[in-house]
CSV table of N, CA and C in Angstrom, one decimal:
chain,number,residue,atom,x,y,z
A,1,UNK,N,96.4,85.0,143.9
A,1,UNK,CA,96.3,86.4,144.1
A,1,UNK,C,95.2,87.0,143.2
A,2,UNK,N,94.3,87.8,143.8
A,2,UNK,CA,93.4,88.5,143.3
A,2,UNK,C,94.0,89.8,142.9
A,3,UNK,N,93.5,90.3,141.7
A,3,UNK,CA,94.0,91.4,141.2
A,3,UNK,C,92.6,92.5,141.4
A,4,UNK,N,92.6,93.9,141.5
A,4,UNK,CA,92.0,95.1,142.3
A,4,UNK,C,91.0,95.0,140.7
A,5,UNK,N,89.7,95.4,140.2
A,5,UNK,CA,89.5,95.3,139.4
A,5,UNK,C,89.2,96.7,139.2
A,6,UNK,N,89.5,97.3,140.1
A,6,UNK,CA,89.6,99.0,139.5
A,6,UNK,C,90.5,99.5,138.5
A,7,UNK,N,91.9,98.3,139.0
A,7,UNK,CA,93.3,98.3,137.8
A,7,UNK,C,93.2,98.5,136.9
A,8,UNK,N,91.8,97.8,136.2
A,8,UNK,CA,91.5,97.4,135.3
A,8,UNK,C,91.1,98.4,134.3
A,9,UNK,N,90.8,99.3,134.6
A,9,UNK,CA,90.4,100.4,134.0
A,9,UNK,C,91.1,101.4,134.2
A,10,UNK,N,92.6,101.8,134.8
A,10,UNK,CA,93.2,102.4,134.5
A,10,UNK,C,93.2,103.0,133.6
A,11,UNK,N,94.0,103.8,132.6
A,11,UNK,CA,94.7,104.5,131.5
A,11,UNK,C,96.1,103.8,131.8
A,12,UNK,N,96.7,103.3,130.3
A,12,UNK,CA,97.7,102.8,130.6
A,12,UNK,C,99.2,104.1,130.1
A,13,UNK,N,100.2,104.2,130.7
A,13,UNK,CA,100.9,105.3,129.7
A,13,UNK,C,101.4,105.4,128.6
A,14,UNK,N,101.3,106.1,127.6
A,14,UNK,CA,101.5,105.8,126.2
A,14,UNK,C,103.2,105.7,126.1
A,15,UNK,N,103.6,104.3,125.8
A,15,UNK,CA,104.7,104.1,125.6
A,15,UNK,C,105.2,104.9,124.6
A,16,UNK,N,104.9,105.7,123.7
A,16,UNK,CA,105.6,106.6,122.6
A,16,UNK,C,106.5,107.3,123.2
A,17,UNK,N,107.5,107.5,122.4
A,17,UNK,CA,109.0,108.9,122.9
A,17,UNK,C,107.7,110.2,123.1
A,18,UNK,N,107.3,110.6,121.7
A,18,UNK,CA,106.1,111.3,121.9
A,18,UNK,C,104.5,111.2,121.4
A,19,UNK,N,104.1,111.3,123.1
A,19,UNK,CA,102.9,111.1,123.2
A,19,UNK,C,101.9,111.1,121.9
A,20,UNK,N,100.8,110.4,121.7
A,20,UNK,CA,100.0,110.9,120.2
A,20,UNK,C,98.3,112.4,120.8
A,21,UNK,N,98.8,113.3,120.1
A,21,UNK,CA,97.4,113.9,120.8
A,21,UNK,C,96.1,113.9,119.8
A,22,UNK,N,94.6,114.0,119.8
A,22,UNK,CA,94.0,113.9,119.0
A,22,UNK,C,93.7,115.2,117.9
A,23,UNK,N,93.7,115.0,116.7
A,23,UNK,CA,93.7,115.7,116.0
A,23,UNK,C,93.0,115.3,114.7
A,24,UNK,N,91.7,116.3,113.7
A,24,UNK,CA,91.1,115.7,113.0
A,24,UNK,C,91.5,116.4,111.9
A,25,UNK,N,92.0,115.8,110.9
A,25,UNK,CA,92.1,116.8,109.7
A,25,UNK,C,92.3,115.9,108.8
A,26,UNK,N,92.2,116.4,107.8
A,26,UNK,CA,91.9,116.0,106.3
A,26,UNK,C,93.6,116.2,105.5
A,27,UNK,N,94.3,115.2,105.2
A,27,UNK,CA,95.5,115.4,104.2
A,27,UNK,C,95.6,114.5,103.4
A,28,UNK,N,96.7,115.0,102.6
A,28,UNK,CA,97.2,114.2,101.4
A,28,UNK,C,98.5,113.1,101.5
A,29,UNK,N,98.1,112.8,100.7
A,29,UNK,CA,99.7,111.7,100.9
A,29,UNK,C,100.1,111.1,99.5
A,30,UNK,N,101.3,110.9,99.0
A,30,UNK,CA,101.2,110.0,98.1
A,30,UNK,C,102.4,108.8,98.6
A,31,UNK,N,102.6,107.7,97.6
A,31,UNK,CA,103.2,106.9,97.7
A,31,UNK,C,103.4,105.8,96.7
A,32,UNK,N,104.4,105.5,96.6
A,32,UNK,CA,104.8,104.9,94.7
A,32,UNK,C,104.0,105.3,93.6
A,33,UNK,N,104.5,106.5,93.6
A,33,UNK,CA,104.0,107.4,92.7
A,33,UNK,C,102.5,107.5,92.7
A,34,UNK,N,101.5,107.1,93.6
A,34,UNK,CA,99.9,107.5,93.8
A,34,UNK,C,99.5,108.9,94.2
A,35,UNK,N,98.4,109.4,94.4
A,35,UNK,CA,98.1,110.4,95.2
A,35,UNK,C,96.9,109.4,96.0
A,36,UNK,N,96.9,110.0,97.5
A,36,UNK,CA,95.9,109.6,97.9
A,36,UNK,C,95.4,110.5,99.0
A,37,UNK,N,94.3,110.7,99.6
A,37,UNK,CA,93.4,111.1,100.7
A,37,UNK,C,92.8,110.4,102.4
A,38,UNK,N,93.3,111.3,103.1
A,38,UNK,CA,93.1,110.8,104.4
A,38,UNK,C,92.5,111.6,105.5
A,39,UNK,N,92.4,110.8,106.8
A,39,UNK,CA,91.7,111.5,108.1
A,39,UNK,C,92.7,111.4,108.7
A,40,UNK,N,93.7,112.5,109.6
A,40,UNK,CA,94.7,111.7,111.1
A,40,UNK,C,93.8,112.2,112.0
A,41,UNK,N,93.6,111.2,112.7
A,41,UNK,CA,92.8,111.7,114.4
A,41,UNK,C,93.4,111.7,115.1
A,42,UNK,N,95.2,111.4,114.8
A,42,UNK,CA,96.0,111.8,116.5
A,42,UNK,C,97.1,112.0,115.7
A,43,UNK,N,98.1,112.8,116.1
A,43,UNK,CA,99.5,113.0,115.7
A,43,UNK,C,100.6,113.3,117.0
A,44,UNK,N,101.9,113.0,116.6
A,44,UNK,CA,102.9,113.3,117.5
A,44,UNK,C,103.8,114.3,116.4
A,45,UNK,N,105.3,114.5,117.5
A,45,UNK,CA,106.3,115.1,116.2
A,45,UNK,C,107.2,113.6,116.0
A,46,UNK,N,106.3,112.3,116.2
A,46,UNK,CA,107.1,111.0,116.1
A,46,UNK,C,106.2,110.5,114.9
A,47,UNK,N,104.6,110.0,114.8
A,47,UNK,CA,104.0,109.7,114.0
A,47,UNK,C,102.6,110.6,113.8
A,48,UNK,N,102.1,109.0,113.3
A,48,UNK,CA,100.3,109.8,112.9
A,48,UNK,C,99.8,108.6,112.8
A,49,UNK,N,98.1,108.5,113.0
A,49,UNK,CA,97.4,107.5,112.8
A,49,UNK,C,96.6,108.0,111.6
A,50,UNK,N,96.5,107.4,110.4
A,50,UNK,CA,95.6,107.7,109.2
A,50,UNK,C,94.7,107.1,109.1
A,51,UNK,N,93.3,107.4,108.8
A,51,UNK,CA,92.3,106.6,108.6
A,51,UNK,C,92.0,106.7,106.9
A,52,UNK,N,92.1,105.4,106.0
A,52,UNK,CA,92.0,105.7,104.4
A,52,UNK,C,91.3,104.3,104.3
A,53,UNK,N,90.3,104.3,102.8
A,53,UNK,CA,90.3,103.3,102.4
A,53,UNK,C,91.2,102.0,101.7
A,54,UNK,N,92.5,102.7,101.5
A,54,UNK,CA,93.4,102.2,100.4
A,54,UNK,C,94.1,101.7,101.5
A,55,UNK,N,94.8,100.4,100.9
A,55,UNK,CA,95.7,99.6,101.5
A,55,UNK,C,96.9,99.7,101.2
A,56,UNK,N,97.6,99.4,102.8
A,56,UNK,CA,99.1,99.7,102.4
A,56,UNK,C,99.8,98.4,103.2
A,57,UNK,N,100.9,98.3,103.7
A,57,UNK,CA,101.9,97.4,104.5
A,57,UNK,C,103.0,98.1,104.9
A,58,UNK,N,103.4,97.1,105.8
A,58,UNK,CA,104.5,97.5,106.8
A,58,UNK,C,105.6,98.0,106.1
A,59,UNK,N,106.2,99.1,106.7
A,59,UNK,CA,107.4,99.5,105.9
A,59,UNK,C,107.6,99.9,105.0
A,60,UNK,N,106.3,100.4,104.5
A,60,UNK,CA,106.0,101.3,103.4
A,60,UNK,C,106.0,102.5,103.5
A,61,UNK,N,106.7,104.0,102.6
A,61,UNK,CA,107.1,104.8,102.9
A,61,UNK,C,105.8,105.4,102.1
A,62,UNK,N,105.6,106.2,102.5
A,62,UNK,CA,104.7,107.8,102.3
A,62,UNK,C,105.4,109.1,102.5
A,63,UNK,N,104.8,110.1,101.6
A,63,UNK,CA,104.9,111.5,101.6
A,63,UNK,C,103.5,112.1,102.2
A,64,UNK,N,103.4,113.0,103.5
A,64,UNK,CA,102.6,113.3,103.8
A,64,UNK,C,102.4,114.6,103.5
A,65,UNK,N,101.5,115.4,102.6
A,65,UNK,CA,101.2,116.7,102.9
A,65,UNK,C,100.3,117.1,103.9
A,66,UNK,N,100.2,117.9,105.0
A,66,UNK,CA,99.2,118.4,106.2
A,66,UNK,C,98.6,119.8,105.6
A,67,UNK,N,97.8,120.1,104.7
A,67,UNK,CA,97.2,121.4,104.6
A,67,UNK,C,97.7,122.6,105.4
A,68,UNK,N,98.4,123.7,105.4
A,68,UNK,CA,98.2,124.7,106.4
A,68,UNK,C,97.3,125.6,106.4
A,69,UNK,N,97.2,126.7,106.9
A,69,UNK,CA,96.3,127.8,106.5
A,69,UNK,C,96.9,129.0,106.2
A,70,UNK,N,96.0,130.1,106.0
A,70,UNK,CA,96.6,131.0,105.9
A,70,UNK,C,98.1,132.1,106.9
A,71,UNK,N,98.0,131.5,108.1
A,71,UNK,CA,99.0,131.4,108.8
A,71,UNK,C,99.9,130.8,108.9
A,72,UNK,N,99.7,129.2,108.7
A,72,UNK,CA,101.1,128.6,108.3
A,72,UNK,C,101.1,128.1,106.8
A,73,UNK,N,102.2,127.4,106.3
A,73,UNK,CA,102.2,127.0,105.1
A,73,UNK,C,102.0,125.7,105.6
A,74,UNK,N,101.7,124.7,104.2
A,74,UNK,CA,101.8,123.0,104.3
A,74,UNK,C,103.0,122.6,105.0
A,75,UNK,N,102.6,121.3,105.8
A,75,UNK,CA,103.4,120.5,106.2
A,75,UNK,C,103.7,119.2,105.1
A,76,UNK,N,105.1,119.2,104.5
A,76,UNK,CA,105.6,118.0,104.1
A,76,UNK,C,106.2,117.3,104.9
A,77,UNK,N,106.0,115.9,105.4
A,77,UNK,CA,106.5,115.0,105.6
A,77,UNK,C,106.8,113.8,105.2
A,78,UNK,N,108.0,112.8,105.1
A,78,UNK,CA,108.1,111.7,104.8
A,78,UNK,C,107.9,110.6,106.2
A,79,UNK,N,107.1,109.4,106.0
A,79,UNK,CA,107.5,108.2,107.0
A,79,UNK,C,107.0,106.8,106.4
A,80,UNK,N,106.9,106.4,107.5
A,80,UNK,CA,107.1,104.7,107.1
A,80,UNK,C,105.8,103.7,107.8
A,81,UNK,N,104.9,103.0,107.4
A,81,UNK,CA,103.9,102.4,107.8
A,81,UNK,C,104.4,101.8,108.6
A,82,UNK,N,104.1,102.0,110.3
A,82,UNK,CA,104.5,100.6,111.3
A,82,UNK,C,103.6,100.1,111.8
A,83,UNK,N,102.3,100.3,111.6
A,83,UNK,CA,101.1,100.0,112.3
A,83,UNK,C,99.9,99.6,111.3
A,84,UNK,N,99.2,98.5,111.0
A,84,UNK,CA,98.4,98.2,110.4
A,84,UNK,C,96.7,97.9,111.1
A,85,UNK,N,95.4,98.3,110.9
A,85,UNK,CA,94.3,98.1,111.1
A,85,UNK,C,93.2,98.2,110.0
A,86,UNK,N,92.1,97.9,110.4
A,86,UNK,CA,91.2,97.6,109.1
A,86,UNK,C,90.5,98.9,108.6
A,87,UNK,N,90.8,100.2,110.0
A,87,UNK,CA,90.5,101.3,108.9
A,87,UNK,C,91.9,102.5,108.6
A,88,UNK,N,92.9,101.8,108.7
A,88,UNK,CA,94.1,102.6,108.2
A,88,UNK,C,95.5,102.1,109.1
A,89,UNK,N,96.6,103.1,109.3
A,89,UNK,CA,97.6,102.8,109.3
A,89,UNK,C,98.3,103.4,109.9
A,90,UNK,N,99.3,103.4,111.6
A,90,UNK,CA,100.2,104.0,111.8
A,90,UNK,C,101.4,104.5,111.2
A,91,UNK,N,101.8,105.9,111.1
A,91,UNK,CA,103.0,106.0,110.5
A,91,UNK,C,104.2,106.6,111.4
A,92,UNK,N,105.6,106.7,111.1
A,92,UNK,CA,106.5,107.3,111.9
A,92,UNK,C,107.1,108.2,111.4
A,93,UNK,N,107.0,108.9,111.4
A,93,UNK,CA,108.0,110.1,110.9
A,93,UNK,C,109.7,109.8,110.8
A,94,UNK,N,110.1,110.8,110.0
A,94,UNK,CA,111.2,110.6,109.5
A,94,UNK,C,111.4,111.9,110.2
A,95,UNK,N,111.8,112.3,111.3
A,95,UNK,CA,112.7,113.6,111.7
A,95,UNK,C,113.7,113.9,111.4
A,96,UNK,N,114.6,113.2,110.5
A,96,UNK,CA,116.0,113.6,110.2
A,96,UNK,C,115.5,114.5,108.8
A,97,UNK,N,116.5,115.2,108.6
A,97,UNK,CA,116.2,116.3,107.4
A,97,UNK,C,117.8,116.7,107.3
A,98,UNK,N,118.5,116.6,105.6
A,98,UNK,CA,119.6,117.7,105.2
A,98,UNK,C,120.6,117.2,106.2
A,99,UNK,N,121.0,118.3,106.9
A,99,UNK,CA,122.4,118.1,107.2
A,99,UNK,C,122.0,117.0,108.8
A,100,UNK,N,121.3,116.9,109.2
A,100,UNK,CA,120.8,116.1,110.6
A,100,UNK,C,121.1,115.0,110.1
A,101,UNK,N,120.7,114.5,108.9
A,101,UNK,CA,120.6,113.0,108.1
A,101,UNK,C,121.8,112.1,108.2
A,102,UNK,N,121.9,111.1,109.1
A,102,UNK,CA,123.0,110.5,109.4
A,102,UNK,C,123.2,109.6,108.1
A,103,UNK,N,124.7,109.3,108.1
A,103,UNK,CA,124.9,108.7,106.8
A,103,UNK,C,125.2,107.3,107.2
């Protein structure tokens, strides 16, 4: 069987719960007790893609700060490295918070 080679270049659909959309901004993060600096060029309300020099590994938790402006305040978030590449690192958010927090 021959396969259509137009297929081929489809768009495939992003398996995420939620979609990632592109986004450029500048935040902070730290993790075991570091501070560090980054680029996200996509985020969901599931994860983020960070672009940083510094190395990290799977299952590694971070605290993310997102800058706000004068309209919103900072975003804190906590999550977890699931994604590893040579210029950074997928993360997943932790949406549980307080009383949502299963025990």
């Amino acid at each position: 069987q021959q396969s259509n080679q137009g297929d081929v270049f489809k768009q495939k659909k992003d398996p995420r719960k939620h979609p990632r959309k592109p986004y450029r901004k500048v935040m902070f993060f730290a993790s075991k007790g570091k501070n560090y600096r980054g680029l996200i060029t996509n985020i969901s309300r599931g994860g983020a893609y960070i672009i940083t020099r510094n190395k990290f590994y799977l299952g590694q938790m971070i605290q993310l700060v997102i800058p706000g402006d004068k309209n919103k305040k900072d975003v804190k978030l906590k999550g977890w490295v699931v994604r590893l590449s040579t210029e950074g690192f997928g993360v997943r958010f932790d949406r549980r918070t307080g009383r949502d927090r299963r025990r």
